[in-house]
Amino acid sequence: MGNSRRMCHRASLSACASLWRSIPCPRSELRLGYVLACGQSFRWNEWNPEYWTGVLDGRVWTLTQTDDHVWYTVYSKEEGASEEEDGFLNTTKRKRRQKDAEEKRMPCNPPKVIKTEEPEPEKEGRLVGVRVLRQDPTECLFAFICTSNNHISRITGMIERACSSLGRRLCQLDSVVYYTFPTLEALAAGDTKAKLQELGFGYRAKFVTESAQAILSEHGCDWLESLRLAPYEEARSALCALPGVGAKVADCVCLMALDKPQAVPVDTHVWKIAKRDYLPQLGAGNKSLTGRVYKEIGDYFRTLWGPYAGWAQSVLFCSELKKFQGSADRKKPVGKTEPQT
DNA sequence: ACAATACCTCGTGT
DNA sequence: AACACGAGGTATT
């Protein structure tokens, strides 16, 4: 096929300075490692230390940061890659889209938005720089449908395989091939359920395809994005009507894709923390995480932390996850791969 | 409303 | 080497 010049992950600001642009943003406002590798999204990888690469708005990006700037670079699509909808975008629209992507859709909240409150987790002095991503609603919804009764390492693999199988190829950097996240149409296709099952989705394959089909047939392809303008409770209950979407997944999508900073996803980690540190009475009688308890925890954090409770929850979760992963790392034996002769 | 169970899969740990 | 266990839950009884 076409002359595919081999591209590499860019991992140096100084080597090709003209390829990089920056946004003023101190580390105290945003730490890429906390935001991109704490279970909010599953498709960013730190292939080189401090350089994070992922797909955003149909392009491959690498991000890094210095003390007071976030730096980004965008890779061109490889020759011969199908241009799909780009075909009918005129130049103006295309430029606007590019500008929009670069300036407004960086994977962080506008740093100033969140200055108002001083939630408790921030006072503890650790995990400064956790932010909530503003993700694409489709990717966010279907990624989190995959998280139920699952663990992160498997979730990551599932999503990666789904993108390879159902997404559009963008380019290859070193040995890594990048794809877009599958469209609603691709997820709703007739043979998708079987494909996903082969890719190890288990019973979630059914949730994915049926949710995609329900959205397209009952609402339309722009519906998810339109929920950004709906009130929190309305968006939440609408999402909960989809197969495979319960309170927790709905709150994840509300918080991380639909501009609902008051949404507080209560997962096992947050539930554990809530019982241990905030609402010990919930632990008595080993009650399970019922709908009532779920709401009680969310309401408690909302009164404690105000309208950005969801962000504070992300800080909690990130801290718990770091601890969890840290202890797992310590337990992992080092260097037992090859017995020596 | 609440509790109990099954559910795909696949590291780990026993 | 077989087997149980649980992982950022949800749907069904």
Short mmCIF file of C-alpha atoms (C1' of nucleotides) in Angstrom, two decimals:
data_model
loop_
_atom_site.label_atom_id
_atom_site.label_comp_id
_atom_site.label_asym_id
_atom_site.label_seq_id
_atom_site.Cartn_x
_atom_site.Cartn_y
_atom_site.Cartn_z
CA MET A 1 0.00 0.00 0.00
CA GLY A 2 0.96 3.68 0.00
CA ASN A 3 4.37 4.84 1.04
CA SER A 4 4.00 4.57 4.78
CA ARG A 5 6.85 6.47 6.35
CA ARG A 6 7.49 4.94 9.72
CA MET A 7 6.55 7.29 12.55
CA CYS A 8 7.71 7.16 16.15
CA HIS A 9 6.19 8.36 19.38
CA ARG A 10 7.47 11.84 19.99
CA ALA A 11 9.25 11.85 23.31
CA SER A 12 11.30 14.98 23.39
CA LEU A 13 10.22 18.61 23.49
CA SER A 14 13.60 19.85 22.30
CA ALA A 15 14.28 17.44 19.44
CA CYS A 16 11.52 18.82 17.23
CA ALA A 17 10.32 21.90 19.04
CA SER A 18 8.18 23.12 16.15
CA LEU A 19 5.90 20.09 16.46
CA TRP A 20 4.80 21.05 19.95
CA ARG A 21 2.43 23.67 21.28
CA SER A 22 1.63 24.52 24.85
CA ILE A 23 -1.02 25.75 27.24
CA PRO A 24 -0.11 27.52 30.47
CA CYS A 25 -1.01 25.12 33.28
CA PRO A 26 1.02 24.44 36.43
CA ARG A 27 1.44 20.96 37.82
CA SER A 28 -0.58 22.00 40.87
CA GLU A 29 -3.60 22.28 38.58
CA LEU A 30 -3.03 19.18 36.50
CA ARG A 31 -0.87 16.11 36.71
CA LEU A 32 -1.11 14.06 33.58
CA GLY A 33 -0.23 10.82 35.34
CA TYR A 34 -3.05 11.20 37.85
CA VAL A 35 -5.61 12.09 35.22
CA LEU A 36 -4.70 9.72 32.41
CA ALA A 37 -3.87 6.61 34.40
CA CYS A 38 -6.38 6.56 37.22
CA GLY A 39 -9.23 4.72 35.62
CA GLN A 40 -11.07 7.70 34.15
CA SER A 41 -10.12 6.70 30.64
CA PHE A 42 -8.48 3.56 29.45
CA ARG A 43 -6.72 4.54 26.26
CA TRP A 44 -3.77 6.73 27.25
CA ASN A 45 -0.34 5.17 27.56
CA GLU A 46 2.93 6.45 28.88
CA TRP A 47 5.17 4.76 26.33
CA ASN A 48 8.04 7.02 27.28
CA PRO A 49 8.44 8.51 30.75
CA GLU A 50 6.26 11.60 31.13
CA TYR A 51 4.99 11.38 27.54
CA TRP A 52 1.37 10.24 27.24
CA THR A 53 -0.12 9.19 23.93
CA GLY A 54 -3.77 8.59 23.11
CA VAL A 55 -6.61 9.30 20.72
CA LEU A 56 -8.72 12.41 21.02
CA ASP A 57 -11.21 13.78 18.52
CA GLY A 58 -10.10 11.48 15.75
CA ARG A 59 -6.39 12.23 16.06
CA VAL A 60 -3.43 10.77 17.88
CA TRP A 61 -1.88 13.08 20.45
CA THR A 62 1.10 13.01 22.75
CA LEU A 63 0.99 15.11 25.91
CA THR A 64 3.67 16.04 28.37
CA GLN A 65 4.18 18.79 30.89
CA THR A 66 6.77 21.07 32.38
CA ASP A 67 6.40 22.94 35.65
CA ASP A 68 3.96 25.45 34.24
CA HIS A 69 2.87 24.26 30.80
CA VAL A 70 1.09 21.33 29.26
CA TRP A 71 2.60 20.49 25.87
CA TYR A 72 0.84 18.67 23.07
CA THR A 73 1.60 17.40 19.60
CA VAL A 74 -0.71 15.87 16.99
CA TYR A 75 0.28 13.18 14.52
CA SER A 76 -0.85 13.22 10.92
CA LYS A 77 -2.96 10.38 9.65
CA GLU A 78 -1.06 7.95 7.53
CA GLU A 79 -1.47 8.01 3.78
CA GLY A 80 -4.27 5.86 2.55
CA ALA A 81 -6.18 6.05 5.79
CA SER A 82 -9.85 6.38 5.00
CA GLU A 83 -10.93 9.94 5.51
CA GLU A 84 -14.54 9.08 6.17
CA GLU A 85 -16.48 12.15 7.19
CA ASP A 86 -13.58 14.46 6.43
CA GLY A 87 -14.57 14.09 2.82
CA PHE A 88 -17.44 16.51 3.13
CA LEU A 89 -15.91 18.93 5.56
CA ASN A 90 -14.93 22.10 3.80
CA THR A 91 -11.64 23.72 4.61
CA THR A 92 -13.07 26.29 6.95
CA LYS A 93 -14.98 23.77 8.93
CA ARG A 94 -11.97 21.52 9.07
CA LYS A 95 -9.74 24.26 10.35
CA ARG A 96 -12.29 25.24 12.92
CA ARG A 97 -12.50 21.67 14.04
CA GLN A 98 -8.76 21.40 14.39
CA LYS A 99 -8.61 24.63 16.35
CA ASP A 100 -11.46 23.50 18.51
CA ALA A 101 -9.72 20.27 19.25
CA GLU A 102 -6.47 21.91 20.10
CA GLU A 103 -7.73 24.74 22.22
CA LYS A 104 -10.91 23.61 23.84
CA ARG A 105 -10.89 19.89 24.14
CA MET A 106 -7.69 19.28 25.95
CA PRO A 107 -8.25 16.50 28.43
CA CYS A 108 -8.57 18.66 31.46
CA ASN A 109 -11.09 20.97 32.96
CA PRO A 110 -10.33 24.61 32.48
CA PRO A 111 -8.04 24.96 35.49
CA LYS A 112 -9.78 28.05 36.80
CA VAL A 113 -13.17 26.46 37.05
CA ILE A 114 -12.32 24.54 40.13
CA LYS A 115 -10.71 27.16 42.29
CA THR A 116 -13.79 27.93 44.29
CA GLU A 117 -13.86 25.07 46.74
CA GLU A 118 -11.23 23.51 48.89
CA PRO A 119 -12.45 19.94 49.14
CA GLU A 120 -11.06 17.86 51.90
CA PRO A 121 -8.89 15.55 49.82
CA GLU A 122 -6.90 18.51 48.59
CA LYS A 123 -5.98 19.46 52.13
CA GLU A 124 -4.25 16.19 52.68
CA GLY A 125 -1.49 17.52 50.51
CA ARG A 126 -1.26 14.56 48.21
CA LEU A 127 -2.72 14.03 44.79
CA VAL A 128 -2.69 17.71 43.94
CA GLY A 129 -3.45 18.04 40.26
CA VAL A 130 -6.23 15.48 39.87
CA ARG A 131 -8.80 16.69 37.36
CA VAL A 132 -11.83 15.22 35.69
CA LEU A 133 -11.53 14.60 31.96
CA ARG A 134 -14.20 15.87 29.63
CA GLN A 135 -14.54 12.75 27.55
CA ASP A 136 -16.41 11.92 24.42
CA PRO A 137 -19.84 10.71 25.60
CA THR A 138 -19.96 7.64 23.37
CA GLU A 139 -16.52 6.41 24.30
CA CYS A 140 -17.13 7.13 27.95
CA LEU A 141 -20.46 5.32 28.08
CA PHE A 142 -19.33 2.17 26.34
CA ALA A 143 -16.00 2.03 28.11
CA PHE A 144 -17.76 2.15 31.45
CA ILE A 145 -20.33 -0.43 30.44
CA CYS A 146 -17.30 -2.69 30.17
CA THR A 147 -16.20 -1.99 33.74
CA SER A 148 -18.97 -3.83 35.56
CA ASN A 149 -17.72 -6.64 37.75
CA ASN A 150 -14.38 -6.37 36.00
CA HIS A 151 -10.82 -5.25 36.66
CA ILE A 152 -8.84 -2.53 34.99
CA SER A 153 -6.24 -4.66 33.24
CA ARG A 154 -8.92 -6.66 31.50
CA ILE A 155 -11.05 -3.60 30.74
CA THR A 156 -8.09 -1.95 29.03
CA GLY A 157 -7.49 -4.96 26.83
CA MET A 158 -11.15 -5.31 25.91
CA ILE A 159 -11.44 -1.70 24.82
CA GLU A 160 -8.21 -1.83 22.90
CA ARG A 161 -9.34 -4.91 20.99
CA ALA A 162 -12.73 -3.37 20.26
CA CYS A 163 -11.08 -0.29 18.79
CA SER A 164 -8.76 -2.40 16.66
CA SER A 165 -11.64 -4.46 15.40
CA LEU A 166 -14.39 -1.84 15.02
CA GLY A 167 -12.62 1.52 14.98
CA ARG A 168 -10.97 3.38 12.12
CA ARG A 169 -7.21 3.05 11.76
CA LEU A 170 -5.40 6.35 12.25
CA CYS A 171 -1.69 5.66 12.20
CA GLN A 172 1.13 3.56 13.56
CA LEU A 173 3.76 4.91 15.95
CA ASP A 174 6.65 2.55 16.53
CA SER A 175 4.90 -0.79 16.86
CA VAL A 176 1.62 0.63 18.17
CA VAL A 177 -1.35 1.05 15.85
CA TYR A 178 -3.92 3.65 16.82
CA TYR A 179 -7.62 3.51 16.07
CA THR A 180 -10.60 5.68 16.77
CA PHE A 181 -13.18 4.46 19.24
CA PRO A 182 -15.98 2.66 17.37
CA THR A 183 -18.95 4.74 16.32
CA LEU A 184 -22.46 4.09 17.60
CA GLU A 185 -23.30 2.61 14.21
CA ALA A 186 -20.40 0.18 14.40
CA LEU A 187 -21.34 -0.83 17.93
CA ALA A 188 -24.94 -1.39 16.89
CA ALA A 189 -24.13 -3.46 13.81
CA GLY A 190 -25.65 -6.89 13.48
CA ASP A 191 -22.45 -8.88 13.78
CA THR A 192 -20.88 -6.78 16.51
CA LYS A 193 -22.16 -8.80 19.43
CA ALA A 194 -20.50 -11.96 18.15
CA LYS A 195 -17.29 -10.06 17.44
CA LEU A 196 -17.17 -8.62 20.92
CA GLN A 197 -17.74 -12.00 22.44
CA GLU A 198 -14.77 -13.29 20.54
CA LEU A 199 -12.79 -10.37 21.87
CA GLY A 200 -13.50 -11.48 25.42
CA PHE A 201 -16.35 -9.17 26.36
CA GLY A 202 -18.36 -11.95 27.92
CA TYR A 203 -21.91 -11.01 28.84
CA ARG A 204 -21.07 -7.33 28.31
CA ALA A 205 -21.15 -7.81 24.54
CA LYS A 206 -24.91 -7.91 24.77
CA PHE A 207 -25.06 -4.73 26.86
CA VAL A 208 -22.85 -2.87 24.40
CA THR A 209 -24.74 -3.74 21.24
CA GLU A 210 -28.18 -3.40 22.78
CA SER A 211 -27.39 -0.02 24.30
CA ALA A 212 -26.02 1.23 20.98
CA GLN A 213 -29.10 -0.04 19.18
CA ALA A 214 -31.44 1.49 21.75
CA ILE A 215 -29.74 4.89 21.45
CA LEU A 216 -29.91 4.90 17.66
CA SER A 217 -33.44 3.62 17.37
CA GLU A 218 -35.02 5.50 20.26
CA HIS A 219 -33.06 8.75 20.31
CA GLY A 220 -30.61 9.28 17.44
CA CYS A 221 -26.88 9.61 17.03
CA ASP A 222 -26.55 13.06 18.65
CA TRP A 223 -28.57 12.21 21.71
CA LEU A 224 -25.71 11.38 24.07
CA GLU A 225 -23.97 14.65 23.39
CA SER A 226 -27.24 16.54 23.77
CA LEU A 227 -27.47 15.27 27.35
CA ARG A 228 -24.73 17.76 28.17
CA LEU A 229 -27.46 20.36 28.20
CA ALA A 230 -29.90 18.33 30.26
CA PRO A 231 -30.18 18.54 34.06
CA TYR A 232 -28.15 15.96 35.98
CA GLU A 233 -31.07 13.89 37.22
CA GLU A 234 -32.63 13.76 33.78
CA ALA A 235 -29.42 12.66 32.06
CA ARG A 236 -28.79 10.11 34.77
CA SER A 237 -32.18 8.45 34.61
CA ALA A 238 -32.09 8.44 30.81
CA LEU A 239 -28.77 6.60 30.88
CA CYS A 240 -30.01 4.14 33.50
CA ALA A 241 -32.70 3.03 31.07
CA LEU A 242 -30.02 1.54 28.81
CA PRO A 243 -29.12 -2.12 29.21
CA GLY A 244 -25.99 -2.64 31.26
CA VAL A 245 -26.14 0.88 32.68
CA GLY A 246 -26.85 1.22 36.38
CA ALA A 247 -26.36 4.02 38.85
CA LYS A 248 -22.59 3.82 38.93
CA VAL A 249 -21.96 3.73 35.18
CA ALA A 250 -24.52 6.48 34.63
CA ASP A 251 -22.79 8.69 37.18
CA CYS A 252 -19.40 8.03 35.56
CA VAL A 253 -20.74 9.21 32.21
CA CYS A 254 -22.49 12.20 33.77
CA LEU A 255 -19.32 13.25 35.54
CA MET A 256 -16.70 12.50 32.92
CA ALA A 257 -18.54 13.25 29.68
CA LEU A 258 -21.77 15.15 30.29
CA ASP A 259 -20.62 18.19 32.28
CA LYS A 260 -22.26 17.12 35.55
CA PRO A 261 -19.62 17.82 38.18
CA GLN A 262 -22.04 17.01 40.98
CA ALA A 263 -22.31 13.36 39.92
CA VAL A 264 -20.59 11.08 42.41
CA PRO A 265 -19.95 7.57 41.11
CA VAL A 266 -19.95 5.19 44.07
CA ASP A 267 -17.90 2.12 43.29
CA THR A 268 -16.43 -0.44 45.63
CA HIS A 269 -13.44 1.76 46.44
CA VAL A 270 -15.51 4.83 47.25
CA TRP A 271 -17.97 2.75 49.21
CA LYS A 272 -15.15 1.32 51.28
CA ILE A 273 -13.70 4.77 51.91
CA ALA A 274 -17.12 6.18 52.76
CA LYS A 275 -17.71 3.49 55.37
CA ARG A 276 -14.23 3.78 56.81
CA ASP A 277 -13.75 7.55 56.92
CA TYR A 278 -17.06 9.34 56.56
CA LEU A 279 -20.18 7.32 57.28
CA PRO A 280 -19.19 4.48 59.61
CA GLN A 281 -22.83 3.79 60.42
CA LEU A 282 -23.22 2.42 56.90
CA GLY A 283 -20.82 -0.37 57.75
CA ALA A 284 -22.92 -1.72 60.58
CA GLY A 285 -24.98 -4.79 59.80
CA ASN A 286 -22.82 -5.43 56.71
CA LYS A 287 -25.40 -3.81 54.49
CA SER A 288 -24.86 -3.95 50.76
CA LEU A 289 -24.63 -1.03 48.39
CA THR A 290 -28.34 -0.61 47.77
CA GLY A 291 -29.90 2.20 45.83
CA ARG A 292 -30.70 4.04 49.02
CA VAL A 293 -27.17 3.74 50.41
CA TYR A 294 -25.76 4.78 47.04
CA LYS A 295 -27.82 7.95 47.09
CA GLU A 296 -26.99 8.60 50.71
CA ILE A 297 -23.26 8.52 49.99
CA GLY A 298 -23.59 10.79 46.97
CA ASP A 299 -25.76 13.26 48.87
CA TYR A 300 -23.33 13.28 51.78
CA PHE A 301 -20.37 14.12 49.54
CA ARG A 302 -22.41 16.75 47.73
CA THR A 303 -23.23 18.53 50.98
CA LEU A 304 -19.63 18.16 52.13
CA TRP A 305 -17.89 19.25 48.96
CA GLY A 306 -20.47 21.25 47.06
CA PRO A 307 -21.16 21.31 43.35
CA TYR A 308 -17.80 19.79 42.43
CA ALA A 309 -18.27 16.71 44.57
CA GLY A 310 -17.59 14.49 41.60
CA TRP A 311 -14.13 15.93 41.25
CA ALA A 312 -13.41 15.35 44.93
CA GLN A 313 -14.60 11.80 44.49
CA SER A 314 -12.07 11.41 41.69
CA VAL A 315 -9.35 12.50 44.07
CA LEU A 316 -10.49 9.89 46.57
CA PHE A 317 -10.67 7.19 43.98
CA CYS A 318 -7.32 8.05 42.50
CA SER A 319 -5.68 7.95 45.91
CA GLU A 320 -7.23 4.60 46.71
CA LEU A 321 -6.25 3.20 43.35
CA LYS A 322 -2.66 4.36 43.74
CA LYS A 323 -2.51 2.67 47.13
CA PHE A 324 -4.09 -0.46 45.75
CA GLN A 325 -1.78 -0.64 42.75
CA GLY A 326 1.19 0.25 44.89
CA SER A 327 0.63 -2.70 47.20
CA ALA A 328 0.04 -4.96 44.22
CA ASP A 329 3.35 -3.84 42.75
CA ARG A 330 5.16 -4.53 45.97
CA LYS A 331 3.78 -8.03 46.11
CA LYS A 332 4.84 -8.78 42.57
CA PRO A 333 8.06 -10.76 42.56
CA VAL A 334 10.83 -9.12 40.62
CA GLY A 335 12.97 -10.86 38.07
CA LYS A 336 11.76 -14.40 38.32
CA THR A 337 11.36 -14.75 34.59
CA GLU A 338 14.48 -16.62 33.63
CA PRO A 339 16.12 -19.11 35.90
CA GLN A 340 19.84 -18.75 35.55
CA THR A 341 22.05 -21.58 34.53
"C1'" DA B 1 -36.98 -1.49 49.23
"C1'" DC B 2 -33.77 -5.06 50.31
"C1'" DA B 3 -31.01 -9.34 49.99
"C1'" DA B 4 -29.24 -13.10 47.23
"C1'" DT B 5 -27.49 -14.90 42.80
"C1'" DA B 6 -25.74 -15.39 38.32
"C1'" DC B 7 -22.92 -13.49 35.00
"C1'" DC B 8 -17.90 -13.79 31.03
"C1'" DT B 9 -13.06 -13.99 31.84
"C1'" DC B 10 -8.66 -14.36 33.68
"C1'" DG B 11 -4.69 -12.90 37.27
"C1'" DT B 12 -3.71 -14.51 41.45
"C1'" DG B 13 -3.50 -17.37 45.51
"C1'" DT B 14 -4.24 -21.94 47.90
"C1'" DA C 1 -2.61 -29.25 38.86
"C1'" DA C 2 -7.25 -28.32 39.96
"C1'" DC C 3 -10.14 -24.78 42.22
"C1'" DA C 4 -11.79 -20.81 44.42
"C1'" DC C 5 -11.81 -15.85 44.48
"C1'" DG C 6 -12.65 -11.24 43.08
"C1'" DA C 7 -12.37 -7.38 39.92
"C1'" DG C 8 -14.35 0.53 39.69
"C1'" DG C 9 -21.77 -3.64 38.68
"C1'" DT C 10 -26.15 -4.85 36.65
"C1'" DA C 11 -30.35 -7.47 36.00
"C1'" DT C 12 -33.33 -10.67 37.81
"C1'" DT C 13 -35.58 -13.06 41.24
#
